[in-house]
Amino acid sequence: MKRAAFARINLAHLNHNLATIRKVANQSKIMAVVKANAYGHGMLEVCQSLDGADAFAVAYVNEAMELRENGIRKPIVALQGFSDSEDLQNAIAQNIDVVIHHEEQLKILKTLSTTAKLDVLIKIDTGMHRLGFAVEEFQNVLKQLQSLLHESSKIKLMTHLACADEINNFATTQQLEQFDLVVKNNTFEQTIANSAAILAWPGSHRDWVRPGLTLYGVNPIEPTYRTDPVDLRAVMSLHAPLISIKNCKKGEKIGYGGDFSCPEDMLIGIIAVGYADGYPRHLCNRPNVLIGAQLAPIVGRVSMDMIAIDLTGVETHIGAIAELWGESVSVEEVAKHAETISYELLCAAGNAVEKKYIL
Ligand SMILES: *Cc1c(COP(=O)(O)O)cnc(C)c1O
């Protein structure tokens, strides 16, 4: 079913952002994170466009399989690794690198009749307490893996940071110290940094960086903490048409619940976008929508597939295409108003509406 709202995905901006990341982490290889359908931007289209990436990372082996089936030949990492023996067989057959983060995965590996030719990343929990082996378990896990894997298998070491977006947070210093303590005396390649760490913690860059959000043009560092400007460009913009314009009198109420009462005579426009398109309902009475070349504020509640905007003094016409976020209204700003993060908005909208790709 086709919706009126649509997303434009600018692939030139995507590649521009990759080049920016390359400049910032200029000693590292880049594992472009394309999980969750490339944060709503379309996993396959993003991978096909990102020639310059050294590898891709997804959450599940299934996603990696889809990329292989569609001709993606670069290394692909499954960040949650395999969860059963079928997953494992697929990873081996399709040359998919897997993260090993739990004892259960070693048990599955042991059920194979021969040693597996499988490239793995051992995930160490240095303080986030989500996935990964405890620091004390590492040596033992490494020994077991080396006996279960074919000698040509490559091993990398990884961890994930919980607070990298906070410039001065000592938790990150501690996580880096823990990691270095665990991996010292090993020559395996290392990977730590997500987008925030790429920008804020150069000591975390190591052999491979793992950018997600920055690739899509969003800076995860709080504006007040930003030291250098980073040249990132919005890849997704969300659009929808203006489908009604009407005059409302002072005191008339607009939308569900009559939350908004016109303080004076107003011109009200209705845009065909709503929470069914991933435009958050939290935005009632808040941010600005770009229409023509002007910004118009939302008035009243966000409905399932409509919003009302104040068009008083705005030059426009029915059928004009509004921008809900993109280059003029940043998705970060919209996310802030909606009390969420841009990751959630990009995933929700990108997976709800049609995507139009721009080269
Ligand atoms: C999602 C994810 C990333 C990318 O995070 P961003 O903040 O989007 O850059 C990196 N590493 C792991 C393990 C992830 O799950």
Coordinates of C-alpha atoms and ligand atoms in Angstrom, one line a residue:
M1 CA 0.0 0.0 0.0
K2 CA 1.4 3.3 -1.1
R3 CA 1.5 6.2 1.4
A4 CA 1.6 9.9 0.4
A5 CA 4.7 10.5 2.5
F6 CA 8.1 9.4 1.1
A7 CA 11.8 9.5 2.0
R8 CA 14.5 10.7 -0.3
I9 CA 17.8 8.9 0.2
N10 CA 20.8 10.9 -1.0
L11 CA 23.5 8.4 -1.9
A12 CA 26.0 11.1 -2.7
H13 CA 25.7 12.4 0.9
L14 CA 26.1 8.8 2.2
N15 CA 29.5 8.5 0.3
H16 CA 30.4 12.0 1.4
N17 CA 29.9 10.9 5.1
L18 CA 32.0 7.8 4.5
A19 CA 34.8 10.0 3.2
T20 CA 34.5 12.3 6.3
I21 CA 34.7 9.3 8.6
R22 CA 37.8 8.1 6.7
K23 CA 39.5 11.5 7.3
V24 CA 38.7 11.4 11.0
A25 CA 39.8 7.8 11.6
N26 CA 42.5 7.8 9.0
Q27 CA 44.5 4.9 10.4
S28 CA 41.5 2.5 10.5
K29 CA 39.5 0.3 8.2
I30 CA 35.8 1.0 8.1
M31 CA 33.1 -1.5 8.9
A32 CA 29.9 0.3 7.7
V33 CA 27.0 -0.6 10.0
V34 CA 23.9 -1.4 8.0
K35 CA 21.7 -3.2 10.6
A36 CA 18.0 -2.5 10.8
N37 CA 17.7 -2.0 7.0
A38 CA 20.6 0.5 7.2
Y39 CA 18.8 2.5 9.9
G40 CA 15.8 2.7 7.6
H41 CA 17.8 3.8 4.5
G42 CA 17.6 0.4 2.7
M43 CA 20.4 -2.1 3.4
L44 CA 21.0 -3.4 -0.1
E45 CA 20.9 0.0 -1.7
V46 CA 23.3 1.4 0.9
C47 CA 25.8 -1.5 0.5
Q48 CA 25.6 -1.3 -3.3
S49 CA 26.4 2.4 -3.1
L50 CA 29.2 2.3 -0.4
D51 CA 32.0 1.1 -2.7
G52 CA 34.6 2.6 -0.3
A53 CA 33.7 0.6 2.8
D54 CA 36.1 -2.1 3.8
A55 CA 33.3 -4.3 5.3
F56 CA 29.7 -4.2 6.4
A57 CA 28.1 -5.1 9.7
V58 CA 24.6 -6.3 10.3
A59 CA 22.9 -7.7 13.5
Y60 CA 21.9 -11.1 12.2
V61 CA 23.3 -13.9 10.0
N62 CA 20.0 -13.7 8.1
E63 CA 20.7 -10.1 7.1
A64 CA 24.2 -11.1 5.9
M65 CA 22.7 -13.9 3.9
E66 CA 20.4 -11.5 2.1
L67 CA 23.4 -9.3 1.2
R68 CA 25.3 -12.4 -0.1
E69 CA 22.3 -13.5 -2.1
N70 CA 22.2 -10.1 -3.7
G71 CA 25.8 -10.2 -4.8
I72 CA 27.6 -8.2 -2.0
R73 CA 31.1 -9.7 -1.9
K74 CA 32.8 -7.6 0.8
P75 CA 33.4 -9.0 4.2
I76 CA 30.2 -8.9 6.3
V77 CA 30.1 -9.2 10.1
A78 CA 27.0 -10.5 12.0
L79 CA 27.2 -8.4 15.2
Q80 CA 25.0 -10.8 17.3
G81 CA 26.7 -13.9 15.7
F82 CA 25.0 -17.2 15.1
S83 CA 22.2 -18.3 17.4
D84 CA 21.8 -22.0 16.3
S85 CA 23.6 -24.5 14.1
E86 CA 21.7 -23.6 11.0
D87 CA 22.9 -20.0 11.4
L88 CA 26.4 -21.3 11.9
Q89 CA 26.3 -23.5 8.8
N90 CA 25.1 -20.5 6.8
A91 CA 27.9 -18.3 8.1
I92 CA 30.5 -20.9 7.2
A93 CA 29.0 -21.5 3.8
Q94 CA 28.6 -17.8 2.9
N95 CA 31.9 -16.6 4.4
I96 CA 30.1 -14.4 7.0
D97 CA 32.2 -13.2 10.0
V98 CA 30.5 -13.7 13.3
V99 CA 30.7 -12.2 16.7
I100 CA 31.2 -14.7 19.5
H101 CA 29.8 -13.3 22.8
H102 CA 28.4 -16.2 24.7
E103 CA 29.3 -19.7 26.0
E104 CA 26.3 -21.1 24.2
Q105 CA 27.9 -20.3 20.8
L106 CA 31.0 -22.3 21.7
K107 CA 28.7 -25.3 22.5
I108 CA 27.2 -24.9 19.0
L109 CA 30.7 -24.8 17.5
K110 CA 31.6 -28.0 19.3
T111 CA 28.8 -29.9 17.5
L112 CA 30.5 -29.5 14.1
S113 CA 32.4 -32.6 13.0
T114 CA 35.4 -30.7 11.7
T115 CA 37.1 -27.5 12.8
A116 CA 35.3 -24.6 11.2
K117 CA 36.9 -22.2 8.7
L118 CA 35.2 -19.2 10.2
D119 CA 36.4 -15.6 10.9
V120 CA 35.2 -14.5 14.3
L121 CA 35.2 -11.5 16.5
I122 CA 35.5 -12.2 20.2
K123 CA 33.3 -9.7 22.1
I124 CA 34.6 -8.7 25.5
D125 CA 32.3 -7.0 27.9
T126 CA 34.4 -4.1 29.3
G127 CA 31.5 -2.4 31.2
M128 CA 28.4 -2.0 29.0
H129 CA 26.9 -5.3 30.3
R130 CA 25.0 -6.0 27.2
L131 CA 26.8 -8.6 25.1
G132 CA 30.2 -10.1 25.6
F133 CA 32.4 -12.4 27.7
A134 CA 33.6 -11.1 31.1
V135 CA 37.2 -9.9 31.2
E136 CA 38.2 -13.0 33.3
E137 CA 36.8 -15.4 30.8
F138 CA 38.7 -14.1 27.8
Q139 CA 41.8 -16.3 27.9
N140 CA 39.8 -19.5 28.3
V141 CA 37.4 -18.5 25.5
L142 CA 40.3 -17.8 23.2
K143 CA 41.9 -21.1 23.9
Q144 CA 38.7 -23.0 23.2
L145 CA 38.1 -21.1 20.0
Q146 CA 41.5 -21.8 18.8
S147 CA 40.9 -25.5 19.2
L148 CA 37.5 -25.4 17.5
L149 CA 38.5 -23.2 14.5
H150 CA 40.5 -24.2 11.5
E151 CA 43.9 -22.5 11.7
S152 CA 43.3 -20.3 8.7
S153 CA 40.4 -18.7 10.6
K154 CA 41.0 -15.0 11.5
I155 CA 40.2 -13.8 15.0
K156 CA 39.5 -10.2 15.9
L157 CA 38.8 -8.7 19.3
M158 CA 36.0 -6.3 20.0
T159 CA 34.1 -4.4 22.7
H160 CA 31.3 -1.8 22.6
L161 CA 31.2 1.5 24.5
A162 CA 28.2 2.6 26.6
C163 CA 28.9 6.3 27.0
A164 CA 31.1 7.3 24.1
D165 CA 28.8 10.3 23.2
E166 CA 29.7 12.0 26.5
I167 CA 33.1 13.6 26.0
N168 CA 34.3 13.6 29.5
N169 CA 32.7 10.4 30.8
F170 CA 35.3 8.5 32.8
A171 CA 33.3 5.2 32.1
T172 CA 34.8 5.3 28.6
T173 CA 38.3 5.7 29.8
Q174 CA 37.7 2.7 32.1
Q175 CA 36.3 0.6 29.3
L176 CA 39.3 1.4 27.1
E177 CA 41.7 0.5 30.0
Q178 CA 39.9 -2.8 30.6
F179 CA 40.1 -3.7 26.9
D180 CA 43.8 -2.9 26.7
L181 CA 44.4 -5.0 29.8
V182 CA 42.6 -8.0 28.3
V183 CA 44.1 -7.9 24.9
K184 CA 47.7 -7.0 25.7
N185 CA 50.2 -9.5 24.3
N186 CA 47.8 -10.4 21.5
T187 CA 48.4 -9.3 17.9
F188 CA 44.8 -9.8 16.8
E189 CA 43.1 -6.9 15.0
Q190 CA 40.9 -4.8 17.3
T191 CA 37.6 -2.9 17.0
I192 CA 35.9 -0.6 19.5
A193 CA 34.5 2.6 18.1
N194 CA 31.0 3.3 17.0
S195 CA 30.1 6.8 15.6
A196 CA 30.4 8.7 18.9
A197 CA 33.8 7.1 19.7
I198 CA 35.1 7.8 16.2
L199 CA 34.3 11.5 16.7
A200 CA 35.2 11.9 20.4
W201 CA 37.7 9.2 21.4
P202 CA 40.6 8.9 18.9
G203 CA 42.3 6.4 21.2
S204 CA 39.5 3.9 20.4
H205 CA 40.0 3.9 16.6
R206 CA 42.3 0.8 16.4
D207 CA 42.3 -1.4 13.3
W208 CA 38.6 -1.2 12.5
V209 CA 35.9 1.5 13.2
R210 CA 32.2 0.7 13.1
P211 CA 30.2 3.8 12.1
G212 CA 26.4 3.7 11.8
L213 CA 24.7 7.0 12.6
T214 CA 27.5 9.2 11.2
L215 CA 27.3 7.4 7.8
Y216 CA 23.6 8.6 7.7
G217 CA 24.7 12.1 8.4
V218 CA 23.8 12.5 12.1
N219 CA 26.4 13.7 14.7
P220 CA 25.7 11.8 18.0
I221 CA 27.8 14.2 20.0
E222 CA 25.8 16.8 22.0
P223 CA 26.3 20.2 20.3
T224 CA 27.7 21.8 23.5
Y225 CA 30.4 19.1 23.5
R226 CA 31.5 19.3 19.9
T227 CA 35.0 20.5 19.5
D228 CA 35.7 20.5 15.8
P229 CA 33.0 20.9 13.2
V230 CA 32.4 17.6 11.3
D231 CA 31.2 17.7 7.8
L232 CA 28.2 15.3 7.8
R233 CA 25.3 15.6 5.4
A234 CA 21.7 14.3 6.0
V235 CA 21.2 11.2 3.9
M236 CA 17.4 10.8 4.5
S237 CA 14.8 13.5 4.2
L238 CA 11.2 12.9 4.9
H239 CA 8.6 14.5 2.7
A240 CA 4.8 14.6 2.3
P241 CA 2.3 16.7 0.3
L242 CA 0.0 19.6 1.4
I243 CA -3.5 18.3 0.9
S244 CA -5.7 21.0 2.4
I245 CA -5.6 24.7 3.2
K246 CA -8.3 26.5 5.1
N247 CA -9.0 29.7 7.0
C248 CA -9.7 29.3 10.7
K249 CA -11.1 32.0 13.0
K250 CA -9.7 33.2 16.3
G251 CA -10.8 30.7 19.0
E252 CA -11.4 27.8 16.7
K253 CA -9.8 24.5 17.8
I254 CA -7.7 22.3 15.6
G255 CA -7.4 18.5 15.5
Y256 CA -8.1 15.7 18.1
G257 CA -8.9 16.9 21.5
G258 CA -9.0 20.5 20.4
D259 CA -5.6 21.0 22.0
F260 CA -4.8 23.9 19.8
S261 CA -7.0 27.0 19.9
C262 CA -6.2 29.7 17.2
P263 CA -5.0 32.8 19.0
E264 CA -6.1 34.9 16.0
D265 CA -7.5 34.3 12.5
M266 CA -5.1 31.8 10.9
L267 CA -4.4 29.9 7.7
I268 CA -4.1 26.2 8.5
G269 CA -2.5 23.6 6.2
I270 CA -2.9 19.8 6.4
I271 CA 0.1 17.6 5.4
A272 CA -0.4 13.9 4.6
V273 CA 2.0 12.5 7.2
G274 CA 1.5 11.0 10.6
Y275 CA 2.6 8.5 13.1
A276 CA 1.8 5.6 10.7
D277 CA 4.7 7.0 8.6
G278 CA 7.0 7.1 11.6
Y279 CA 6.5 10.7 12.3
P280 CA 6.3 10.7 16.1
R281 CA 3.0 11.6 17.8
H282 CA 5.0 13.3 20.5
L283 CA 5.5 16.3 18.2
C284 CA 2.1 17.7 19.0
N285 CA 2.2 21.6 19.0
R286 CA 6.0 21.6 18.3
P287 CA 8.5 21.7 15.6
N288 CA 8.7 23.3 12.2
V289 CA 7.9 21.9 8.8
L290 CA 9.6 23.3 5.7
I291 CA 7.1 24.3 3.1
G292 CA 8.0 26.4 0.1
A293 CA 11.1 28.0 1.4
Q294 CA 9.5 28.9 4.8
L295 CA 9.2 27.2 8.1
A296 CA 5.7 26.5 9.5
P297 CA 5.0 25.2 13.0
I298 CA 2.9 22.2 13.7
V299 CA -0.4 23.0 15.5
G300 CA -2.5 20.5 17.4
R301 CA -1.9 16.8 17.6
V302 CA -0.2 14.5 15.2
S303 CA -2.8 12.1 13.7
M304 CA -2.2 8.7 12.1
D305 CA -1.6 10.1 8.6
M306 CA -2.1 13.9 8.9
I307 CA -0.7 16.9 10.7
A308 CA -1.8 20.5 10.8
I309 CA 0.6 23.4 10.3
D310 CA 0.2 27.2 10.6
L311 CA 0.4 28.6 7.1
T312 CA -0.3 32.2 8.1
G313 CA 2.0 34.4 5.9
V314 CA 3.4 31.4 4.0
E315 CA 3.3 31.3 0.2
T316 CA 2.2 27.8 -0.9
H317 CA -0.4 25.8 -2.7
I318 CA -2.2 22.4 -2.5
G319 CA 0.1 19.7 -3.7
A320 CA 3.3 21.4 -2.5
I321 CA 5.8 19.0 -1.0
A322 CA 6.8 19.7 2.6
E323 CA 10.0 18.5 4.3
L324 CA 9.5 17.0 7.7
W325 CA 13.2 16.6 8.3
G326 CA 16.3 16.6 6.1
E327 CA 18.8 19.3 5.3
S328 CA 16.7 22.3 6.5
V329 CA 15.1 20.8 9.6
S330 CA 17.6 18.3 11.1
V331 CA 16.3 14.9 12.3
E332 CA 18.2 15.5 15.6
E333 CA 16.1 18.6 16.3
V334 CA 12.9 16.7 15.5
A335 CA 14.1 13.8 17.7
K336 CA 14.8 16.2 20.6
H337 CA 11.3 17.6 20.4
A338 CA 9.9 14.1 20.3
E339 CA 12.0 13.1 23.3
T340 CA 13.7 10.3 21.4
I341 CA 16.9 9.8 19.4
S342 CA 17.4 10.2 15.6
Y343 CA 18.1 6.5 15.3
E344 CA 14.5 5.7 16.2
L345 CA 13.0 8.2 13.8
L346 CA 15.2 7.1 10.8
C347 CA 14.4 3.4 11.3
A348 CA 10.7 4.0 11.8
A349 CA 10.1 6.4 8.9
G350 CA 12.5 4.7 6.5
N351 CA 10.8 1.4 7.0
A352 CA 7.2 2.8 6.8
V353 CA 7.4 4.9 3.6
E354 CA 8.6 4.5 0.0
K355 CA 12.3 5.4 -0.5
K356 CA 13.4 7.4 -3.6
Y357 CA 17.1 7.1 -4.2
I358 CA 19.1 10.1 -5.4
L359 CA 22.6 9.5 -6.8
Ligands
LIG1 C1 24.9 -0.4 16.1 C2 26.3 -0.7 16.4 C3 27.3 0.2 16.0 C4 27.1 1.5 15.3 O1 26.6 2.4 16.2 P1 26.4 4.0 15.8 O2 26.2 4.7 17.1 O3 25.2 4.0 14.9 O4 27.6 4.4 15.1 C5 28.6 -0.2 16.2 N1 28.9 -1.4 16.9 C6 27.9 -2.2 17.4 C7 28.3 -3.4 18.1 C8 26.6 -1.9 17.1 O5 25.6 -2.7 17.6

